[in-house]
Amino acid sequence: MFYLSRIEHTFRVPPSLLSLPIEEAVKGELERLFLDKVIANLGLCVSVYDIKSIEGGFIFPSDGAATYTVVFRLIMFRPFVGEVIAAKLKESNATGLRLSLGFFDDIYIPVHLLPNPSRFKPDPNKRDKGMWEWEYGGEPYVIDGIDEIKFQVHNVSYPPIPIEKPKEAKPFAPMVITGSINDDGLGPISWWVGAEQTDES
Amino acid sequence: MKSLEANAGALTNFEVLNFLRSKGAAKDSTRVLAKVAPSEYKVYDYLVQSAACKQTRENINEFLERCKKYDLAKAEVLNIINIRPSSAVEIYSIVEECEKRFGDAVEELVELVENVLPPPLIELKPEGIDEGKEETANIDGGKDEPATGEQMDGS
């Protein structure tokens, strides 16, 4: 789920930070640059883990700030395909489920990765919202968002930044996880509590 | 920006939580004073209610040692530590081709998980905030070392 990534970056440290020790100033700038941002193919940056080296400190002509080349490590949130993660339900509509980890919301479970057979029950009070139901052994199992949902990572994609945004489009998500709950042990955790005996038979 | 090494080692949830704790993240009112960004707090809030909240370095090392005989892939071990499956059916989704590789040894593995990795908090009740505070304080005091320990090599 979390990985370290070693990165080299060259950036300017504004003179307003001159009063700080160099490590602190560089760390502050790195946090400002990378924290809570997605780097394509590396994932979502959670934290600056450590700083390996700081080099340079050149002041380029007509620039009133020092430029440093820094090697550092970041903690990245980057799930691998096949990983099982516990998340909370955020949205449920006819196209599937949307789950959230609190710090990351772009997790989608499309209809074909829901357990089979699943049915969608629209909510009459709310437009295009509703609940999904899995029918197993003649009994309906509802995905109601009360307990945590375990899903398996099916795919992680980093869509390119759109040049022109169509009107009324969803906000752009730089990293999208597609998940599956169509397997034993996946889905709301309450489904599998005490399921042992029935499974064995 | 130049990426020198995309995968410089995998971290368990516990290690990330420990790192954030060593930065001063905690579950009480001092959070505005700590040098922790709001986005880091979101990660902390997720981890502190996950299975990682009560794990210790010793627990994990012991588990790593004792699960060697099962010949699990590194990613699978990592996933088991993060999720802490408490029944066989939860292991099926984590371990690939579980039936073929394990057969009946799954139950043994579940037992090992239950014995070695501590169970997570069931629920932090709103009225139990004081209790929770004490607990996190204890955990903090227990291991204040910076998170530069071992990492699992996930490559």
XYZ file of C-alpha atoms in Angstrom:
356
model
C 0.000 0.000 0.000
C 2.783 2.440 0.903
C 6.133 2.615 -0.823
C 9.224 4.724 -0.589
C 10.375 6.477 -3.739
C 13.762 8.109 -4.161
C 13.584 11.319 -6.142
C 15.958 14.046 -7.236
C 14.585 17.516 -7.741
C 16.080 20.912 -8.453
C 14.163 23.864 -7.107
C 14.632 27.341 -5.723
C 14.405 28.088 -2.040
C 12.958 31.576 -1.652
C 15.014 34.073 0.387
C 12.237 34.357 2.946
C 13.453 31.009 4.271
C 17.083 32.103 4.641
C 16.747 32.446 8.393
C 15.989 28.725 8.784
C 18.590 25.947 8.831
C 18.994 24.618 5.309
C 17.476 21.178 6.032
C 14.370 22.694 7.518
C 13.950 25.158 4.681
C 14.383 22.436 2.050
C 11.995 20.095 3.856
C 9.366 22.809 4.100
C 9.664 23.527 0.398
C 9.465 19.830 -0.471
C 6.329 19.453 1.622
C 4.802 22.436 -0.078
C 5.682 21.021 -3.506
C 4.761 17.364 -3.105
C 2.488 16.681 -0.143
C -0.984 15.426 -1.043
C -0.097 15.488 -4.751
C -0.142 12.646 -7.219
C 3.016 11.911 -9.212
C 2.135 9.894 -12.304
C 3.136 6.225 -11.909
C 4.480 6.803 -8.404
C 1.221 7.437 -6.591
C -0.028 9.893 -4.026
C 2.616 11.543 -1.867
C 1.867 11.063 1.804
C 4.964 12.426 3.498
C 8.596 13.415 3.056
C 10.474 10.494 4.610
C 14.021 11.793 4.662
C 16.487 13.957 2.765
C 19.531 12.169 1.386
C 21.599 15.035 0.046
C 21.418 18.747 -0.627
C 23.727 20.128 -3.279
C 24.182 23.353 -5.129
C 22.902 26.571 -3.702
C 23.631 28.521 -6.884
C 22.133 31.897 -7.379
C 21.334 32.257 -11.042
C 21.713 35.643 -12.718
C 18.677 37.865 -12.247
C 17.189 35.482 -9.672
C 17.202 36.439 -6.031
C 17.058 32.939 -4.638
C 19.334 29.951 -4.178
C 18.672 26.861 -6.286
C 19.388 23.477 -4.750
C 19.473 19.942 -6.100
C 18.048 17.652 -3.469
C 17.812 13.860 -3.296
C 15.077 12.702 -0.951
C 12.637 9.912 -0.281
C 8.868 10.232 -0.231
C 6.266 7.937 1.249
C 3.903 7.206 -1.618
C 0.461 5.674 -1.479
C 0.536 3.275 -4.407
C -1.523 0.108 -4.074
C -0.443 -2.898 -6.114
C -2.794 -4.913 -8.259
C -4.242 -7.731 -6.201
C -3.851 -5.951 -2.860
C -6.773 -6.101 -0.441
C -7.631 -2.790 1.241
C -10.368 -1.831 3.693
C -12.327 1.288 2.755
C -15.568 3.086 3.501
C -18.512 3.514 1.168
C -18.753 7.010 -0.260
C -21.314 6.753 -3.012
C -23.553 4.120 -4.480
C -25.350 4.584 -7.768
C -26.383 2.710 -10.883
C -22.835 2.651 -12.293
C -21.381 0.979 -9.210
C -19.770 1.965 -5.934
C -17.355 4.674 -4.968
C -15.170 4.045 -1.929
C -13.036 6.305 0.210
C -9.984 5.829 2.426
C -10.343 9.227 4.049
C -7.215 10.554 2.364
C -8.015 9.125 -1.048
C -11.477 9.101 -2.645
C -11.084 7.963 -6.229
C -11.790 4.286 -5.812
C -14.474 2.882 -8.058
C -16.104 -0.527 -8.149
C -17.852 -0.896 -11.514
C -20.931 -3.080 -11.895
C -19.122 -5.991 -13.534
C -16.784 -6.308 -10.536
C -19.582 -6.546 -7.995
C -20.466 -10.034 -6.776
C -22.674 -11.896 -9.184
C -25.699 -11.707 -9.198
C -26.077 -8.178 -7.854
C -29.100 -5.960 -8.128
C -29.460 -2.219 -7.871
C -32.263 -0.818 -5.762
C -32.840 2.852 -6.523
C -33.659 5.095 -3.614
C -36.978 6.859 -4.332
C -36.036 9.832 -2.173
C -32.680 10.574 -3.731
C -32.119 10.938 -7.415
C -29.780 8.365 -8.986
C -28.666 7.063 -5.594
C -29.483 3.669 -4.208
C -28.144 0.474 -2.766
C -26.595 -2.619 -4.278
C -27.671 -6.026 -3.175
C -25.915 -9.332 -3.637
C -28.136 -12.345 -3.783
C -26.542 -15.435 -2.333
C -28.334 -18.617 -1.338
C -31.693 -16.909 -1.747
C -30.786 -14.217 0.775
C -30.041 -10.611 -0.079
C -26.798 -9.124 1.209
C -26.976 -5.345 1.166
C -24.053 -2.968 0.686
C -25.296 -0.243 3.001
C -22.075 1.480 3.975
C -22.416 0.766 7.693
C -19.294 -1.327 7.993
C -15.991 -1.258 6.186
C -15.736 -2.724 2.729
C -12.753 -4.772 1.676
C -11.884 -4.565 -1.971
C -9.168 -5.979 -4.157
C -7.236 -3.621 -6.381
C -8.036 -4.468 -9.983
C -6.256 -1.643 -11.721
C -4.542 1.661 -10.917
C -4.538 4.280 -13.631
C -3.121 7.754 -13.980
C -5.276 9.569 -16.537
C -3.527 12.359 -18.468
C -4.549 15.892 -17.590
C -7.343 16.868 -19.987
C -6.580 19.833 -22.200
C -10.148 20.907 -22.486
C -12.619 20.048 -19.795
C -16.142 19.301 -20.940
C -18.823 21.104 -19.013
C -20.421 19.318 -16.076
C -17.633 16.774 -16.016
C -16.534 15.223 -12.761
C -13.551 16.942 -11.175
C -10.332 15.623 -12.660
C -8.772 12.768 -10.708
C -5.037 12.210 -11.353
C -5.070 8.692 -9.949
C -7.985 6.280 -10.157
C -8.196 2.881 -8.515
C -10.570 0.293 -9.902
C -11.493 -2.291 -7.326
C -13.260 -5.615 -7.276
C -15.376 -7.151 -4.542
C -16.287 -10.230 -6.530
C -14.406 -12.843 -4.518
C -14.533 -14.745 -1.250
C -13.739 -12.562 1.727
C -14.345 -9.295 -0.114
C -17.156 -6.815 0.374
C -18.586 -5.524 3.672
C -16.818 -7.276 6.544
C -20.129 -8.283 8.139
C -20.827 -10.591 5.176
C -18.027 -12.912 6.208
C -18.371 -12.901 9.962
C -19.289 -16.436 10.895
C -19.301 -17.511 7.258
C -16.739 -20.198 7.976
C -19.029 -23.145 8.516
C -21.254 -22.466 5.527
C -18.217 -22.083 3.327
C -16.691 -25.404 4.235
C -19.784 -27.400 3.432
C 11.964 16.250 -11.095
C 13.802 13.004 -11.652
C 12.675 9.727 -10.207
C 15.836 7.834 -9.229
C 14.163 4.804 -7.759
C 10.399 4.386 -7.975
C 10.396 1.524 -5.522
C 12.929 2.065 -2.770
C 11.186 -0.369 -0.454
C 7.640 -1.066 0.697
C 6.318 0.099 4.033
C 3.719 -1.613 6.165
C 0.800 0.437 7.439
C 2.382 0.199 10.852
C 5.619 1.779 9.677
C 3.793 4.702 8.118
C 1.731 5.139 11.283
C 4.881 4.994 13.377
C 6.507 7.588 11.147
C 3.553 9.941 11.513
C 3.510 9.405 15.273
C 7.202 10.230 15.487
C 6.376 13.488 13.701
C 3.980 14.277 16.502
C 0.617 13.136 15.162
C -1.757 12.153 17.944
C -5.439 11.784 18.472
C -6.021 14.702 20.823
C -6.260 18.461 20.832
C -2.519 19.015 20.467
C -2.800 18.231 16.783
C -2.903 21.877 15.832
C 0.524 22.372 17.397
C 2.299 19.434 15.794
C 4.190 19.915 12.554
C 1.925 17.591 10.649
C 0.144 18.628 7.475
C -3.649 18.219 7.207
C -3.201 15.638 4.464
C -0.893 13.643 6.724
C -3.537 13.734 9.417
C -6.035 12.187 7.033
C -3.645 9.297 6.510
C -3.076 9.097 10.258
C -6.817 9.015 10.909
C -7.192 6.159 8.454
C -4.299 4.164 9.884
C -5.184 4.677 13.522
C -8.516 2.919 13.047
C -6.984 0.137 10.937
C -5.359 -3.081 12.099
C -2.032 -1.268 12.384
C -3.030 0.762 15.433
C -1.795 -1.660 18.071
C 0.983 -3.414 16.226
C 4.552 -3.079 17.393
C 7.856 -3.660 15.690
C 8.351 -6.800 17.788
C 4.971 -8.218 16.730
C 5.774 -7.737 13.086
C 9.284 -9.122 13.300
C 7.959 -12.177 15.072
C 5.292 -12.640 12.439
C 7.818 -12.261 9.629
C 10.002 -14.871 11.260
C 7.244 -17.362 11.864
C 5.477 -17.107 8.516
C 8.655 -17.944 6.597
C 7.790 -21.618 6.453
C 4.600 -20.894 4.505
C 6.539 -19.612 1.511
C 4.366 -16.543 1.004
C 5.253 -13.835 -1.471
C 6.462 -10.572 0.061
C 3.417 -8.705 -1.158
C 1.167 -11.306 0.449
C 2.951 -11.036 3.798
C 2.689 -7.261 3.604
C -0.994 -7.498 2.847
C -1.636 -9.931 5.690
C 0.107 -7.619 8.168
C -1.916 -4.641 6.932
C -5.298 -6.357 6.945
C -4.759 -8.814 9.809
C -7.227 -11.415 8.531
C -8.997 -13.167 11.379
C -10.606 -15.954 9.383
C -9.626 -18.315 6.583
C -12.054 -16.772 4.141
C -10.229 -13.435 4.414
C -6.949 -15.117 3.549
C -8.394 -16.583 0.374
C -8.713 -13.136 -1.176
C -5.191 -12.092 -0.173
C -3.214 -15.202 -1.076
C -3.222 -16.291 -4.665
C -4.278 -19.865 -5.390
C -4.676 -20.414 -1.703
C -6.435 -23.750 -2.015
C -3.711 -25.269 -4.131
C -0.795 -23.948 -2.115
C -2.138 -24.386 1.380
C -4.958 -26.830 1.641
C -5.578 -27.171 5.349
C -2.613 -25.100 6.475
C -4.785 -21.997 6.109
C -6.259 -22.560 9.544
C -2.752 -22.725 10.949
C -1.902 -19.431 9.310
C -5.053 -17.807 10.722
C -4.068 -19.022 14.157
C -0.594 -17.608 13.734
C -2.036 -14.224 12.733
C -4.401 -14.250 15.703
C -1.663 -15.169 18.138
C 1.070 -12.856 16.953
C -0.599 -9.713 15.622
C -2.673 -7.822 18.199
C -6.363 -7.348 17.474
C -7.366 -3.827 16.430
C -9.577 -1.622 18.546
C -13.146 -2.612 17.903
C -14.516 0.922 18.018
C -13.429 4.160 19.589
C -16.570 5.317 21.330
C -17.118 9.069 21.606
C -17.345 8.906 25.400
C -14.147 6.878 25.523
C -12.007 9.704 24.170
C -10.047 10.065 27.385
C -9.249 6.401 27.370
C -8.116 6.550 23.778
C -5.872 9.479 24.548
C -4.129 7.591 27.272
C -3.624 4.626 25.052
C -2.077 6.543 22.206
C 0.113 8.364 24.679
C 1.384 5.055 25.959
C 2.096 3.804 22.497
C 3.940 7.014 21.697
C 6.056 6.760 24.789
C 6.910 3.185 24.019
C 8.652 3.720 20.759
C 9.812 7.161 20.002
C 12.646 6.147 17.771
C 12.570 7.745 14.335
C 11.120 5.606 11.591
C 14.393 4.835 9.920
C 14.222 1.169 10.782
C 14.022 -1.751 8.480
C 11.701 -1.772 5.539
C 10.338 -4.641 3.631
C 11.855 -4.832 0.239
C 8.896 -5.184 -2.049
C 10.759 -5.289 -5.324
